[in-house]
Amino acid sequence: MDSKNYHEDLLHIRSMMERSSRFISLSGLSGVVAGLAAIIGAAYVFFAFKREGIDYFDGDRNIFSPELVKELVITGTLILLTAVSSGYFFTADKSRKKGQKMWDATTKRLLVTFIVPLITGGIFCLGLLYHHLFVLVAPATLIFYGLALVSAERYTLTDIRYLGYCQIILGLLSLFFLGWGLLFWTVGFGVLHIVYGLIMHKKYK
């Protein structure tokens, strides 16, 4: 009997330590919304290319006009804002329902480990745009985003690292299929987010 109680106490202590060192209120629904936003954005970009007479999937190194580049940047920014907003909303709601603080020392550490590789990748992609290396933007965003997820895994759900690994692999693969970057980007930011979000929602609801 004492041995059973001792084991239960250890499990309780381990659970408390896990909650204090990891941010576990991430919502799977935010991943679904982010994935849907990415797919809608990718569809918009595809039709924007067709409007400009660009066949993105023919493998040619197309030349994008400054106006089109600006439109693509705005589209990407809107997708990012949608993903961040949904992430905050669903995560805050989940934290409230579980009676947990959303902003604490663990959250701050999580944001730092996530944002540093993300900002680095963002600046790197701006450099690619500046030098008109547009075909490398999709691989770069996938790779740096994957690195950000793997880095953030230390302070949140361990499952997120698998999403990070998949993003990195997709980004590396897309380097060898540059004419198909939009498709890889859609799979990574769209399909994988939706699949991951649904799995996490079911697993941690």
PDB file of C-alpha atoms in Angstrom:
ATOM      1  CA  MET A   1       0.000   0.000   0.000  1.00  0.00           C
ATOM      2  CA  ASP A   2       2.818   2.382   0.946  1.00  0.00           C
ATOM      3  CA  SER A   3       4.641   1.529  -2.273  1.00  0.00           C
ATOM      4  CA  LYS A   4       1.525   2.405  -4.310  1.00  0.00           C
ATOM      5  CA  ASN A   5       1.111   5.743  -2.545  1.00  0.00           C
ATOM      6  CA  TYR A   6       4.802   6.493  -3.047  1.00  0.00           C
ATOM      7  CA  HIS A   7       4.472   5.817  -6.773  1.00  0.00           C
ATOM      8  CA  GLU A   8       1.403   8.059  -7.018  1.00  0.00           C
ATOM      9  CA  ASP A   9       3.229  10.837  -5.166  1.00  0.00           C
ATOM     10  CA  LEU A  10       6.126  10.631  -7.601  1.00  0.00           C
ATOM     11  CA  LEU A  11       3.735  10.856 -10.550  1.00  0.00           C
ATOM     12  CA  HIS A  12       2.046  13.877  -8.977  1.00  0.00           C
ATOM     13  CA  ILE A  13       5.390  15.617  -8.366  1.00  0.00           C
ATOM     14  CA  ARG A  14       6.497  14.847 -11.924  1.00  0.00           C
ATOM     15  CA  SER A  15       3.236  16.283 -13.286  1.00  0.00           C
ATOM     16  CA  MET A  16       3.698  19.477 -11.228  1.00  0.00           C
ATOM     17  CA  MET A  17       7.278  19.870 -12.461  1.00  0.00           C
ATOM     18  CA  GLU A  18       6.130  19.333 -16.049  1.00  0.00           C
ATOM     19  CA  ARG A  19       3.473  22.051 -15.737  1.00  0.00           C
ATOM     20  CA  SER A  20       5.918  24.486 -14.160  1.00  0.00           C
ATOM     21  CA  SER A  21       8.637  24.008 -16.785  1.00  0.00           C
ATOM     22  CA  ARG A  22       6.530  23.658 -19.930  1.00  0.00           C
ATOM     23  CA  PHE A  23       3.768  25.720 -21.483  1.00  0.00           C
ATOM     24  CA  ILE A  24       1.098  23.075 -22.117  1.00  0.00           C
ATOM     25  CA  SER A  25      -1.941  25.191 -23.022  1.00  0.00           C
ATOM     26  CA  LEU A  26      -1.240  25.351 -26.761  1.00  0.00           C
ATOM     27  CA  SER A  27      -4.461  24.696 -28.636  1.00  0.00           C
ATOM     28  CA  GLY A  28      -4.674  22.302 -31.566  1.00  0.00           C
ATOM     29  CA  LEU A  29      -7.492  24.393 -33.033  1.00  0.00           C
ATOM     30  CA  SER A  30      -5.067  27.259 -33.614  1.00  0.00           C
ATOM     31  CA  GLY A  31      -3.038  24.931 -35.839  1.00  0.00           C
ATOM     32  CA  VAL A  32      -6.148  24.079 -37.853  1.00  0.00           C
ATOM     33  CA  VAL A  33      -6.995  27.759 -38.383  1.00  0.00           C
ATOM     34  CA  ALA A  34      -3.382  28.559 -39.313  1.00  0.00           C
ATOM     35  CA  GLY A  35      -3.383  25.698 -41.812  1.00  0.00           C
ATOM     36  CA  LEU A  36      -6.634  26.830 -43.418  1.00  0.00           C
ATOM     37  CA  ALA A  37      -5.312  30.394 -43.665  1.00  0.00           C
ATOM     38  CA  ALA A  38      -2.149  29.120 -45.351  1.00  0.00           C
ATOM     39  CA  ILE A  39      -4.103  27.080 -47.895  1.00  0.00           C
ATOM     40  CA  ILE A  40      -6.386  30.014 -48.712  1.00  0.00           C
ATOM     41  CA  GLY A  41      -3.344  32.272 -49.031  1.00  0.00           C
ATOM     42  CA  ALA A  42      -1.560  29.779 -51.279  1.00  0.00           C
ATOM     43  CA  ALA A  43      -4.632  29.543 -53.522  1.00  0.00           C
ATOM     44  CA  TYR A  44      -4.707  33.328 -53.768  1.00  0.00           C
ATOM     45  CA  VAL A  45      -1.019  33.404 -54.719  1.00  0.00           C
ATOM     46  CA  PHE A  46      -1.554  30.709 -57.354  1.00  0.00           C
ATOM     47  CA  PHE A  47      -4.313  32.711 -59.037  1.00  0.00           C
ATOM     48  CA  ALA A  48      -2.242  35.883 -58.702  1.00  0.00           C
ATOM     49  CA  PHE A  49       0.499  34.133 -60.679  1.00  0.00           C
ATOM     50  CA  LYS A  50      -1.993  33.054 -63.337  1.00  0.00           C
ATOM     51  CA  ARG A  51      -3.294  36.627 -63.533  1.00  0.00           C
ATOM     52  CA  GLU A  52       0.251  37.789 -64.246  1.00  0.00           C
ATOM     53  CA  GLY A  53       0.762  35.073 -66.870  1.00  0.00           C
ATOM     54  CA  ILE A  54       3.173  33.124 -64.659  1.00  0.00           C
ATOM     55  CA  ASP A  55       3.108  29.336 -64.634  1.00  0.00           C
ATOM     56  CA  TYR A  56       4.805  28.726 -61.306  1.00  0.00           C
ATOM     57  CA  PHE A  57       5.016  24.970 -61.824  1.00  0.00           C
ATOM     58  CA  ASP A  58       6.782  24.903 -65.193  1.00  0.00           C
ATOM     59  CA  GLY A  59      10.192  25.060 -63.514  1.00  0.00           C
ATOM     60  CA  ASP A  60      11.253  28.326 -65.157  1.00  0.00           C
ATOM     61  CA  ARG A  61      12.957  31.105 -63.201  1.00  0.00           C
ATOM     62  CA  ASN A  62      10.143  33.618 -63.521  1.00  0.00           C
ATOM     63  CA  ILE A  63      10.710  37.329 -63.047  1.00  0.00           C
ATOM     64  CA  PHE A  64       8.304  38.931 -60.583  1.00  0.00           C
ATOM     65  CA  SER A  65       7.357  42.572 -60.875  1.00  0.00           C
ATOM     66  CA  PRO A  66       7.835  44.825 -57.806  1.00  0.00           C
ATOM     67  CA  GLU A  67       4.051  45.134 -57.550  1.00  0.00           C
ATOM     68  CA  LEU A  68       3.617  41.355 -57.470  1.00  0.00           C
ATOM     69  CA  VAL A  69       6.367  40.957 -54.864  1.00  0.00           C
ATOM     70  CA  LYS A  70       4.639  43.567 -52.703  1.00  0.00           C
ATOM     71  CA  GLU A  71       1.342  41.706 -53.100  1.00  0.00           C
ATOM     72  CA  LEU A  72       2.987  38.433 -52.079  1.00  0.00           C
ATOM     73  CA  VAL A  73       4.570  40.022 -49.006  1.00  0.00           C
ATOM     74  CA  ILE A  74       1.224  41.504 -47.962  1.00  0.00           C
ATOM     75  CA  THR A  75      -0.465  38.116 -48.446  1.00  0.00           C
ATOM     76  CA  GLY A  76       2.191  36.395 -46.348  1.00  0.00           C
ATOM     77  CA  THR A  77       1.842  39.038 -43.633  1.00  0.00           C
ATOM     78  CA  LEU A  78      -1.933  38.569 -43.501  1.00  0.00           C
ATOM     79  CA  ILE A  79      -1.506  34.803 -43.200  1.00  0.00           C
ATOM     80  CA  LEU A  80       0.994  35.294 -40.372  1.00  0.00           C
ATOM     81  CA  LEU A  81      -1.302  37.732 -38.534  1.00  0.00           C
ATOM     82  CA  THR A  82      -4.224  35.315 -38.876  1.00  0.00           C
ATOM     83  CA  ALA A  83      -2.144  32.433 -37.520  1.00  0.00           C
ATOM     84  CA  VAL A  84      -0.805  34.484 -34.592  1.00  0.00           C
ATOM     85  CA  SER A  85      -4.235  35.917 -33.734  1.00  0.00           C
ATOM     86  CA  SER A  86      -5.923  32.522 -33.788  1.00  0.00           C
ATOM     87  CA  GLY A  87      -3.074  31.029 -31.790  1.00  0.00           C
ATOM     88  CA  TYR A  88      -3.439  33.681 -29.098  1.00  0.00           C
ATOM     89  CA  PHE A  89      -7.232  33.415 -28.976  1.00  0.00           C
ATOM     90  CA  PHE A  90      -7.479  29.636 -28.700  1.00  0.00           C
ATOM     91  CA  THR A  91      -4.507  29.335 -26.364  1.00  0.00           C
ATOM     92  CA  ALA A  92      -5.803  32.073 -24.044  1.00  0.00           C
ATOM     93  CA  ASP A  93      -9.211  30.381 -23.994  1.00  0.00           C
ATOM     94  CA  LYS A  94      -7.679  27.000 -23.181  1.00  0.00           C
ATOM     95  CA  SER A  95      -5.510  28.510 -20.429  1.00  0.00           C
ATOM     96  CA  ARG A  96      -8.569  30.199 -18.902  1.00  0.00           C
ATOM     97  CA  LYS A  97     -10.591  26.972 -18.921  1.00  0.00           C
ATOM     98  CA  LYS A  98      -7.715  25.061 -17.274  1.00  0.00           C
ATOM     99  CA  GLY A  99      -7.156  27.805 -14.704  1.00  0.00           C
ATOM    100  CA  GLN A 100      -3.562  28.366 -15.808  1.00  0.00           C
ATOM    101  CA  LYS A 101      -1.624  31.560 -16.325  1.00  0.00           C
ATOM    102  CA  MET A 102      -0.874  32.257 -19.954  1.00  0.00           C
ATOM    103  CA  TRP A 103       1.987  34.685 -19.357  1.00  0.00           C
ATOM    104  CA  ASP A 104       4.722  33.539 -16.998  1.00  0.00           C
ATOM    105  CA  ALA A 105       8.446  32.842 -17.028  1.00  0.00           C
ATOM    106  CA  THR A 106       7.966  29.641 -19.035  1.00  0.00           C
ATOM    107  CA  THR A 107       5.941  31.458 -21.694  1.00  0.00           C
ATOM    108  CA  LYS A 108       8.643  34.105 -22.029  1.00  0.00           C
ATOM    109  CA  ARG A 109      11.338  31.462 -22.473  1.00  0.00           C
ATOM    110  CA  LEU A 110       9.150  29.701 -25.042  1.00  0.00           C
ATOM    111  CA  LEU A 111       8.698  32.905 -27.042  1.00  0.00           C
ATOM    112  CA  VAL A 112      12.419  33.686 -27.018  1.00  0.00           C
ATOM    113  CA  THR A 113      13.459  30.223 -28.233  1.00  0.00           C
ATOM    114  CA  PHE A 114      10.759  30.342 -30.917  1.00  0.00           C
ATOM    115  CA  ILE A 115      11.144  33.924 -32.113  1.00  0.00           C
ATOM    116  CA  VAL A 116      14.952  34.044 -32.474  1.00  0.00           C
ATOM    117  CA  PRO A 117      15.174  31.491 -35.346  1.00  0.00           C
ATOM    118  CA  LEU A 118      11.906  32.850 -36.778  1.00  0.00           C
ATOM    119  CA  ILE A 119      13.163  36.444 -36.947  1.00  0.00           C
ATOM    120  CA  THR A 120      16.495  35.232 -38.312  1.00  0.00           C
ATOM    121  CA  GLY A 121      14.661  33.363 -41.051  1.00  0.00           C
ATOM    122  CA  GLY A 122      12.478  36.380 -41.772  1.00  0.00           C
ATOM    123  CA  ILE A 123      15.484  38.632 -42.284  1.00  0.00           C
ATOM    124  CA  PHE A 124      17.147  35.947 -44.398  1.00  0.00           C
ATOM    125  CA  CYS A 125      14.047  35.777 -46.609  1.00  0.00           C
ATOM    126  CA  LEU A 126      14.014  39.569 -46.961  1.00  0.00           C
ATOM    127  CA  GLY A 127      17.590  39.257 -48.224  1.00  0.00           C
ATOM    128  CA  LEU A 128      16.466  36.667 -50.752  1.00  0.00           C
ATOM    129  CA  LEU A 129      13.703  38.983 -51.945  1.00  0.00           C
ATOM    130  CA  TYR A 130      16.161  41.883 -52.154  1.00  0.00           C
ATOM    131  CA  HIS A 131      18.421  39.834 -54.437  1.00  0.00           C
ATOM    132  CA  HIS A 132      15.441  38.528 -56.456  1.00  0.00           C
ATOM    133  CA  LEU A 133      16.051  34.932 -55.353  1.00  0.00           C
ATOM    134  CA  PHE A 134      12.324  34.282 -55.092  1.00  0.00           C
ATOM    135  CA  VAL A 135      12.499  30.519 -55.673  1.00  0.00           C
ATOM    136  CA  LEU A 136      14.436  30.099 -52.423  1.00  0.00           C
ATOM    137  CA  VAL A 137      11.905  31.874 -50.212  1.00  0.00           C
ATOM    138  CA  ALA A 138       9.550  28.877 -49.814  1.00  0.00           C
ATOM    139  CA  PRO A 139      12.357  26.450 -48.799  1.00  0.00           C
ATOM    140  CA  ALA A 140      13.841  29.039 -46.427  1.00  0.00           C
ATOM    141  CA  THR A 141      10.545  29.758 -44.663  1.00  0.00           C
ATOM    142  CA  LEU A 142       9.904  26.047 -44.133  1.00  0.00           C
ATOM    143  CA  ILE A 143      13.408  25.350 -42.837  1.00  0.00           C
ATOM    144  CA  PHE A 144      13.594  28.271 -40.417  1.00  0.00           C
ATOM    145  CA  TYR A 145      10.045  27.696 -39.177  1.00  0.00           C
ATOM    146  CA  GLY A 146      10.893  24.055 -38.554  1.00  0.00           C
ATOM    147  CA  LEU A 147      14.011  25.059 -36.631  1.00  0.00           C
ATOM    148  CA  ALA A 148      11.903  27.458 -34.542  1.00  0.00           C
ATOM    149  CA  LEU A 149       9.472  24.663 -33.650  1.00  0.00           C
ATOM    150  CA  VAL A 150      12.239  22.232 -32.712  1.00  0.00           C
ATOM    151  CA  SER A 151      13.866  24.936 -30.596  1.00  0.00           C
ATOM    152  CA  ALA A 152      10.595  25.775 -28.824  1.00  0.00           C
ATOM    153  CA  GLU A 153       9.898  22.110 -27.982  1.00  0.00           C
ATOM    154  CA  ARG A 154      12.009  22.480 -24.856  1.00  0.00           C
ATOM    155  CA  TYR A 155       9.357  24.678 -23.243  1.00  0.00           C
ATOM    156  CA  THR A 156       6.104  23.278 -24.606  1.00  0.00           C
ATOM    157  CA  LEU A 157       4.493  20.050 -25.806  1.00  0.00           C
ATOM    158  CA  THR A 158       7.129  17.613 -27.020  1.00  0.00           C
ATOM    159  CA  ASP A 159       4.898  16.635 -29.951  1.00  0.00           C
ATOM    160  CA  ILE A 160       5.644  19.965 -31.625  1.00  0.00           C
ATOM    161  CA  ARG A 161       9.139  18.785 -32.536  1.00  0.00           C
ATOM    162  CA  TYR A 162       7.688  16.258 -34.988  1.00  0.00           C
ATOM    163  CA  LEU A 163       5.925  19.069 -36.821  1.00  0.00           C
ATOM    164  CA  GLY A 164       9.255  20.906 -36.835  1.00  0.00           C
ATOM    165  CA  TYR A 165      11.118  17.927 -38.283  1.00  0.00           C
ATOM    166  CA  CYS A 166       8.520  17.578 -41.042  1.00  0.00           C
ATOM    167  CA  GLN A 167       8.813  21.280 -41.913  1.00  0.00           C
ATOM    168  CA  ILE A 168      12.609  21.055 -42.110  1.00  0.00           C
ATOM    169  CA  ILE A 169      12.485  17.933 -44.297  1.00  0.00           C
ATOM    170  CA  LEU A 170       9.957  19.562 -46.630  1.00  0.00           C
ATOM    171  CA  GLY A 171      12.108  22.694 -46.863  1.00  0.00           C
ATOM    172  CA  LEU A 172      15.221  20.704 -47.714  1.00  0.00           C
ATOM    173  CA  LEU A 173      13.372  18.641 -50.303  1.00  0.00           C
ATOM    174  CA  SER A 174      11.930  21.752 -51.930  1.00  0.00           C
ATOM    175  CA  LEU A 175      15.480  23.005 -52.548  1.00  0.00           C
ATOM    176  CA  PHE A 176      15.751  20.293 -55.189  1.00  0.00           C
ATOM    177  CA  PHE A 177      12.340  21.074 -56.731  1.00  0.00           C
ATOM    178  CA  LEU A 178      12.416  24.860 -56.865  1.00  0.00           C
ATOM    179  CA  GLY A 179       9.616  25.124 -59.414  1.00  0.00           C
ATOM    180  CA  TRP A 180       7.277  23.438 -56.924  1.00  0.00           C
ATOM    181  CA  GLY A 181       7.991  25.655 -53.928  1.00  0.00           C
ATOM    182  CA  LEU A 182       4.413  26.868 -53.592  1.00  0.00           C
ATOM    183  CA  LEU A 183       3.182  23.269 -53.368  1.00  0.00           C
ATOM    184  CA  PHE A 184       5.733  22.386 -50.663  1.00  0.00           C
ATOM    185  CA  TRP A 185       4.805  25.580 -48.799  1.00  0.00           C
ATOM    186  CA  THR A 186       1.099  24.684 -48.967  1.00  0.00           C
ATOM    187  CA  VAL A 187       1.743  21.169 -47.657  1.00  0.00           C
ATOM    188  CA  GLY A 188       4.004  22.423 -44.853  1.00  0.00           C
ATOM    189  CA  PHE A 189       2.098  25.437 -43.587  1.00  0.00           C
ATOM    190  CA  GLY A 190      -1.339  24.254 -44.651  1.00  0.00           C
ATOM    191  CA  VAL A 191      -1.864  20.494 -44.616  1.00  0.00           C
ATOM    192  CA  LEU A 192       0.634  19.643 -41.864  1.00  0.00           C
ATOM    193  CA  HIS A 193      -0.746  22.346 -39.582  1.00  0.00           C
ATOM    194  CA  ILE A 194      -4.277  21.041 -40.005  1.00  0.00           C
ATOM    195  CA  VAL A 195      -3.261  17.413 -39.401  1.00  0.00           C
ATOM    196  CA  TYR A 196      -1.096  18.353 -36.404  1.00  0.00           C
ATOM    197  CA  GLY A 197      -3.818  20.617 -34.995  1.00  0.00           C
ATOM    198  CA  LEU A 198      -6.492  17.931 -35.210  1.00  0.00           C
ATOM    199  CA  ILE A 199      -4.217  15.337 -33.596  1.00  0.00           C
ATOM    200  CA  MET A 200      -3.262  17.690 -30.763  1.00  0.00           C
ATOM    201  CA  HIS A 201      -6.864  18.787 -30.217  1.00  0.00           C
ATOM    202  CA  LYS A 202      -7.964  15.180 -29.864  1.00  0.00           C
ATOM    203  CA  LYS A 203      -4.975  14.185 -27.728  1.00  0.00           C
ATOM    204  CA  TYR A 204      -4.984  17.095 -25.266  1.00  0.00           C
ATOM    205  CA  LYS A 205      -8.611  18.266 -25.160  1.00  0.00           C
TER     206      LYS A 205
END
